[in-house]
Coordinates of C-alpha atoms in Angstrom, one line a residue:
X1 CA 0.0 0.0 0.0
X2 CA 1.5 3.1 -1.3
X3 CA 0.2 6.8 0.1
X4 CA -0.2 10.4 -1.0
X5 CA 2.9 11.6 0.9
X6 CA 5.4 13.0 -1.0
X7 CA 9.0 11.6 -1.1
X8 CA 10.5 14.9 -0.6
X9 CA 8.8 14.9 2.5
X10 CA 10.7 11.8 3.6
X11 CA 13.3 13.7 2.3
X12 CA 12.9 16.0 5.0
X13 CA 12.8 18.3 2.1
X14 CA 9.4 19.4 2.6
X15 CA 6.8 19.6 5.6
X16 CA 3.7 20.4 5.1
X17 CA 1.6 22.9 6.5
X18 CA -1.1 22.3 9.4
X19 CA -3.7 23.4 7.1
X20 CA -2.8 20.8 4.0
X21 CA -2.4 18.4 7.0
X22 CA -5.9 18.9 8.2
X23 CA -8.3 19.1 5.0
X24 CA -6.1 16.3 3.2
X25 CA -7.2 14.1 6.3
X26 CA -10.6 15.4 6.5
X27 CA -11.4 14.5 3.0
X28 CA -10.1 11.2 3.4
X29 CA -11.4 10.4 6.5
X30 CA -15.2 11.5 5.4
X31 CA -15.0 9.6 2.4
X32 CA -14.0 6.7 4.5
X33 CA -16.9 7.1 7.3
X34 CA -19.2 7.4 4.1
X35 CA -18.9 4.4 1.6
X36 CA -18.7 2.4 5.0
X37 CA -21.7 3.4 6.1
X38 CA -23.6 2.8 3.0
X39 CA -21.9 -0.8 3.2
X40 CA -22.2 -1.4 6.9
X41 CA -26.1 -0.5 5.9
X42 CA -26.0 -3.3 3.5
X43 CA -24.1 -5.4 5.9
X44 CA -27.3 -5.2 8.3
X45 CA -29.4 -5.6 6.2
X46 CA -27.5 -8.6 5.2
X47 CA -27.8 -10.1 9.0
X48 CA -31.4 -9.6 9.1
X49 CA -32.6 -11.1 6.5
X50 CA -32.6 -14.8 6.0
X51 CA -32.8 -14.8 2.3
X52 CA -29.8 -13.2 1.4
X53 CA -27.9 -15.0 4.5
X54 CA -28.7 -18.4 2.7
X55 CA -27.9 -17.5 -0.8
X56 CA -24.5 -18.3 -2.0
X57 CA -24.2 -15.1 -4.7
X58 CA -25.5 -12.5 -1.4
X59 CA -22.7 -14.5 0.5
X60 CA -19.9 -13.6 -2.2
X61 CA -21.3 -10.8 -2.6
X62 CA -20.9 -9.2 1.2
X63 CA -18.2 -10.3 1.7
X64 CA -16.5 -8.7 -1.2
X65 CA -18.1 -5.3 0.6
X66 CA -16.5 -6.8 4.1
X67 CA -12.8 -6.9 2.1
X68 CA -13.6 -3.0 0.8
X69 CA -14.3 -1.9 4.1
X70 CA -11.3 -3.3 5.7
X71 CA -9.0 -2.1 2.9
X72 CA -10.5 1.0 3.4
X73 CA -10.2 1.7 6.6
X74 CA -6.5 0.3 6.8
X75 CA -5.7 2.9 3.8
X76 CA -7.4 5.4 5.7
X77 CA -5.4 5.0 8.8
X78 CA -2.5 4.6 7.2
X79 CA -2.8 7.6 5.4
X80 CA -3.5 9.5 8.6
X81 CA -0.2 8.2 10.1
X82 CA 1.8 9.1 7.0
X83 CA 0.4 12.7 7.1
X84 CA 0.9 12.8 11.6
X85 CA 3.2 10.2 13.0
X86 CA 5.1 9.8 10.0
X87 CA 6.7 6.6 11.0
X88 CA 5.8 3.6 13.2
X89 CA 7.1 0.7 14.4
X90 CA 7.9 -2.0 12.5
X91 CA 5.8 -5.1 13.6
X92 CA 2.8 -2.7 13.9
X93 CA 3.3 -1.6 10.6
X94 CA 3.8 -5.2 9.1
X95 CA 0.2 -5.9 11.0
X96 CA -1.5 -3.1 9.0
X97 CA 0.2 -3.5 6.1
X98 CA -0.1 -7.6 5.5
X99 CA -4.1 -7.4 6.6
X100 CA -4.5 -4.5 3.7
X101 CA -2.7 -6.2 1.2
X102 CA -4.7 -9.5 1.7
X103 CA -8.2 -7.1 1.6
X104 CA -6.5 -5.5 -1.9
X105 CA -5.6 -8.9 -3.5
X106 CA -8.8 -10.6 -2.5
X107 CA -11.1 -8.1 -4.7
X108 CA -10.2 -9.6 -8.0
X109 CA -10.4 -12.9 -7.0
X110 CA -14.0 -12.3 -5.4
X111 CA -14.8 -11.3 -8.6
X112 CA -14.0 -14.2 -10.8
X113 CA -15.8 -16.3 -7.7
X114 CA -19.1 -14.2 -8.4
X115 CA -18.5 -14.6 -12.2
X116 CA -18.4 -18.4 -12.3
X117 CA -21.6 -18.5 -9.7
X118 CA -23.2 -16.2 -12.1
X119 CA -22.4 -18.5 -14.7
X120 CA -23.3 -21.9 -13.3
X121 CA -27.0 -20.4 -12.3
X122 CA -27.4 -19.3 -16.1
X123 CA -25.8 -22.3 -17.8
X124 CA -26.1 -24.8 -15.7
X125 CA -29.3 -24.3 -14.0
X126 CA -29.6 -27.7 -12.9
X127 CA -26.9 -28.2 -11.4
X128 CA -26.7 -24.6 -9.7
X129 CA -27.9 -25.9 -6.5
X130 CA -25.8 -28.6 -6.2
X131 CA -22.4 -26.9 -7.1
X132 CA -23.1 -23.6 -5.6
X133 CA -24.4 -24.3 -1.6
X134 CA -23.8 -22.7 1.4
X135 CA -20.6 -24.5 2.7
X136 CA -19.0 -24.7 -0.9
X137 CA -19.3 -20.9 -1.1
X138 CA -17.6 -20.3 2.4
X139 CA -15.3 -23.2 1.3
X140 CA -14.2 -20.6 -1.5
X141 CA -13.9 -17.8 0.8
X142 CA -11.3 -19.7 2.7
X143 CA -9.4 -20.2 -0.9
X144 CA -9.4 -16.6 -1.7
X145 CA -7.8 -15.9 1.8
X146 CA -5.3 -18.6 1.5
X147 CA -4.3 -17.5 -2.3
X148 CA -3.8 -14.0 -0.9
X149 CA -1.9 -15.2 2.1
X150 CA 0.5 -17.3 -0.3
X151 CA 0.8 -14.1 -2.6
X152 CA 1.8 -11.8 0.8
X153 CA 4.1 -14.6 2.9
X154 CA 6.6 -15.2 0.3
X155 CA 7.3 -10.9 1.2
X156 CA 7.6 -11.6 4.5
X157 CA 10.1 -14.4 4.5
X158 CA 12.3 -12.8 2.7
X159 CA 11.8 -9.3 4.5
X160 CA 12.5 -12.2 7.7
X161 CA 16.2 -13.4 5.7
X162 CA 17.4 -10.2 4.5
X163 CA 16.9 -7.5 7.1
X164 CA 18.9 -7.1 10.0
X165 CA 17.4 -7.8 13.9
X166 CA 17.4 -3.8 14.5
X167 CA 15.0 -3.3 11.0
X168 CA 12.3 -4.9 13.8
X169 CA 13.6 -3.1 16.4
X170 CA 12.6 0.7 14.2
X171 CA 10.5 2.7 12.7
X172 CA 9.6 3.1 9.4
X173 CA 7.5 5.0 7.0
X174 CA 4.5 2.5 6.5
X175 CA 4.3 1.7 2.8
X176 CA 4.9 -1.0 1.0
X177 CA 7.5 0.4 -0.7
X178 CA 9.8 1.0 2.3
X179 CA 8.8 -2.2 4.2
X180 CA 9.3 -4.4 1.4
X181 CA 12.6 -3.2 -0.1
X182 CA 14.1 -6.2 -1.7
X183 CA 14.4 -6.6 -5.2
X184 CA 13.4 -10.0 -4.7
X185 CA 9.5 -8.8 -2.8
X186 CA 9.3 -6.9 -6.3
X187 CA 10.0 -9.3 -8.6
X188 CA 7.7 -11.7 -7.1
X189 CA 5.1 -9.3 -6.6
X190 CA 5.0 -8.1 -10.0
X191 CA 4.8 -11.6 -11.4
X192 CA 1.9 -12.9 -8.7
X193 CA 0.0 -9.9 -9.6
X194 CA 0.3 -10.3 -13.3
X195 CA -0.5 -14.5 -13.3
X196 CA -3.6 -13.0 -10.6
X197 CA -4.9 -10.7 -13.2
X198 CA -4.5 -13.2 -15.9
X199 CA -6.6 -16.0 -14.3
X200 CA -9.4 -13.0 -12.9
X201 CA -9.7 -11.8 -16.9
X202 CA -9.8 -15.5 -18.2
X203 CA -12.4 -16.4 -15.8
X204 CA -14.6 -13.2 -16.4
X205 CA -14.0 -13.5 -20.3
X206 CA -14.9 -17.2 -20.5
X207 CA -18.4 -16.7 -18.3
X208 CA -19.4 -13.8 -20.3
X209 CA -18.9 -15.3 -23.3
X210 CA -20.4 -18.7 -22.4
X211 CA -23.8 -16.6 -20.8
X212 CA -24.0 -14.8 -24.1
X213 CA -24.4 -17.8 -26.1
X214 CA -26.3 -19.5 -23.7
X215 CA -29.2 -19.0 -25.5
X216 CA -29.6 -17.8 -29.1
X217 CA -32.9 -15.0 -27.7
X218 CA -31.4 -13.5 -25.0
X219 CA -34.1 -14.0 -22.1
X220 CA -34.9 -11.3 -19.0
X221 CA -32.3 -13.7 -16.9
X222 CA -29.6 -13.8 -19.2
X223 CA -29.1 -9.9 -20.1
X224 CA -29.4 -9.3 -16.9
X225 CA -26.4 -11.6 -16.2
X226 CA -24.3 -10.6 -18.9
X227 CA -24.8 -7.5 -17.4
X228 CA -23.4 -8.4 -14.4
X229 CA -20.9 -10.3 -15.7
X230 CA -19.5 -6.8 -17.5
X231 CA -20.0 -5.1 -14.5
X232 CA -17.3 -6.8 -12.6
X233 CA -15.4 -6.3 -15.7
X234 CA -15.3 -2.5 -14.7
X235 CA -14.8 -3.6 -10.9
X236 CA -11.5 -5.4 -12.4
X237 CA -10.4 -2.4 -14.3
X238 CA -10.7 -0.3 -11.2
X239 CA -8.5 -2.7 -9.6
X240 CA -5.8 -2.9 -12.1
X241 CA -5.5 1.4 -11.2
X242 CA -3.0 0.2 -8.0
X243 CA -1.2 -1.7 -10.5
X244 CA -0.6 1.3 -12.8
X245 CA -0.5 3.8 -10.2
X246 CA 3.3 4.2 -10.4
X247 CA 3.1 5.3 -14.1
X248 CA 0.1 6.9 -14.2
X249 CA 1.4 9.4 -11.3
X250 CA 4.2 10.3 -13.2
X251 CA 2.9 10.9 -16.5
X252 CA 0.4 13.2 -14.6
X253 CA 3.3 15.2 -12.7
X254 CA 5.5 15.1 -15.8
X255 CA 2.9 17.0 -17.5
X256 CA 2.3 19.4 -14.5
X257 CA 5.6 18.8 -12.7
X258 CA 4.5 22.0 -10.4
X259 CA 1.7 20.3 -9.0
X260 CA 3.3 17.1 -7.5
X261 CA 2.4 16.9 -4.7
X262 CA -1.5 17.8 -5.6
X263 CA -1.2 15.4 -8.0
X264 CA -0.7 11.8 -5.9
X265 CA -2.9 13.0 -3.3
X266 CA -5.4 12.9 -5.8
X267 CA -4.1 10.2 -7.3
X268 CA -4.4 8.1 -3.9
X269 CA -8.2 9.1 -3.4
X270 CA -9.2 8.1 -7.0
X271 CA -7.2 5.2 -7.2
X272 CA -7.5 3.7 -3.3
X273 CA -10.6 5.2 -2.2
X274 CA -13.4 5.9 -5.0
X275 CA -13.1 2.4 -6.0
X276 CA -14.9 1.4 -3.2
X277 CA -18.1 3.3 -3.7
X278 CA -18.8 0.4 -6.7
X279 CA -19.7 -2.6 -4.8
X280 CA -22.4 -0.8 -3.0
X281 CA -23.7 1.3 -5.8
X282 CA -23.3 -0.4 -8.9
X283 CA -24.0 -4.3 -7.6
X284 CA -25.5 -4.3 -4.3
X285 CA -28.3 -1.5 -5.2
X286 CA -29.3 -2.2 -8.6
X287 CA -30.3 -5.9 -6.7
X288 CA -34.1 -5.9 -7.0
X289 CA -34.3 -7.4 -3.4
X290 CA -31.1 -5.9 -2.2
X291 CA -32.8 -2.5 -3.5
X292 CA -36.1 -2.8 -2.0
X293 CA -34.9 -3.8 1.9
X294 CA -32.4 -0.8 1.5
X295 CA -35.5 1.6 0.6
X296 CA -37.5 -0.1 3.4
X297 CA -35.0 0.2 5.9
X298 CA -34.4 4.3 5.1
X299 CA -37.8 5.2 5.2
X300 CA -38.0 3.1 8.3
X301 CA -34.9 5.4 9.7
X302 CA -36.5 8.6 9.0
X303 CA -40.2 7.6 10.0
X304 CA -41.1 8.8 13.5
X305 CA -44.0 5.8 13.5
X306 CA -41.2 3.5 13.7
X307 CA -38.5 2.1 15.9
X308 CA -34.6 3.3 14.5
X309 CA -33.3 0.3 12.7
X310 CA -36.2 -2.2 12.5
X311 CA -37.9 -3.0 9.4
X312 CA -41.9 -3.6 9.1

């Protein structure tokens, strides 16, 4: 996880004012208390509803919101340290840092798993129920924890081999960039990313493909897949932004080489933060049933006939 702040600030170079301090923070943070609450909303409503708590695509589908919130909420706070405390210790950092990495890696991943669901309930209908149940979706879960833990551990072992006992013993600037230094870490990270990004875009590709041949007049159903299908396609792509980042950023502050330091702040919030906001908006709300208990349980907030928080 890379941040906003500024090398030259690291540097020593550069300190920024209390003012850029304080409204870079704010904005984060309020963007952060926002898209969480809109998913810790869906979240609840998730609990209190048996039908989505049985359903194996509700079940990938929250906890793909459950992995945004925590890589949220890690950025967030590590953003705030980066702008206050600067550095931290190492172990705490490697906590933070290894738990938001995980959250990162898992997105694409959770994608392809809703994909191929999406794709056996539209192909193979009559076998949906069988493939697709309750302890096979959890089952995958664990899978897409364990392939993220395999893609993070080979970092720490060799952080483990080639730093010295007094690297543990200091404090760092809390990025991945300074924590996992070795040539090595890069390497493998750039190839695990590339082979994860392969397999995610196969998977989506192959499902979308195979739903819209499914049937040669494209039923209510089946659009409505394919539609879904695509719209993980975007989630993807918004993914693949923290892979780019590094170029991106400086093409941007090549072209306005003045503005640097305006430039990766906004840079940070459009590539780690906006992303978020999809999963609620674009998939959880434009769910018939997903829609209609979220509408239920707002007018229920704002009714005075009703108790907060319980739906009719």
């Amino acid at each position: 996880m890379n941040f906003s702040f500024p090398n030259d600030t690291l540097a020593g170079t550069w300190t920024p004012n209390f003012t850029t301090v304080v409204t870079r923070n704010v904005i984060v943070t309020a963007l952060c208390i926002c898209i969480n609450y809109i998913n810790g909303t869906l979240i609840h409503i998730y609990r209190r509803h048996q039908i989505f708590n049985t359903n194996p695509r509700y079940i990938l589908f929250i906890h793909l919101v459950i992995n945004d919130m925590t890589q949220l909420a890690l950025s967030t706070l590590l953003h705030i340290i980066s702008y206050t405390l600067r550095t931290i210790n190492v172990p705490f950092c490697l906590i933070l840092l290894i738990i938001a990495i995980l959250a990162t890696l898992n997105t694409p991943l959770n994608l392809a798993g809703m994909a191929v669901e999406c794709y056996i309930a539209i192909c193979i209908p009559l076998r949906h129920a069988q493939i697709c149940t309750i302890r096979n979706t959890y089952i995958l879960i664990g899978l897409i924890w364990v392939a993220g833990a395999f893609s993070i551990l080979p970092d720490l072992f060799i952080l483990l081999a080639t730093e010295p006992l007094q690297f543990f013993h200091s404090k760092v600037f809390c990025s991945r960039d300074f924590v996992f230094r070795s040539p090595y870490s890069l390497k493998k990270r750039n190839a695990s990313h590339i082979i994860c990004l392969v397999l995610v875009w196969l998977t989506l590709l192959y499902t979308y493909f195979r739903i819209l041949f499914a049937a040669k007049e494209a039923t209510t159903d089946i659009k409505k897949a394919r539609n879904t299908i695509l719209l993980h396609g975007f989630q993807l792509l918004l993914c693949m932004l923290t892979y780019v980042k590094p170029m991106f950023q400086q093409g941007l502050i090549y072209i306005w080489p003045n503005q640097s330091r305006e430039i990766r702040f906004a840079v940070y919030v459009i590539i780690q933060i906006l992303p978020r906001l999809v999963s609620p908006i674009v998939y959880g709300l434009r769910d018939q049933i997903f829609r209609r208990h979220v509408i239920r349980y707002l007018i229920c907030k704002v009714s005075p006939r009703n108790h907060p928080g319980k739906l009719p």
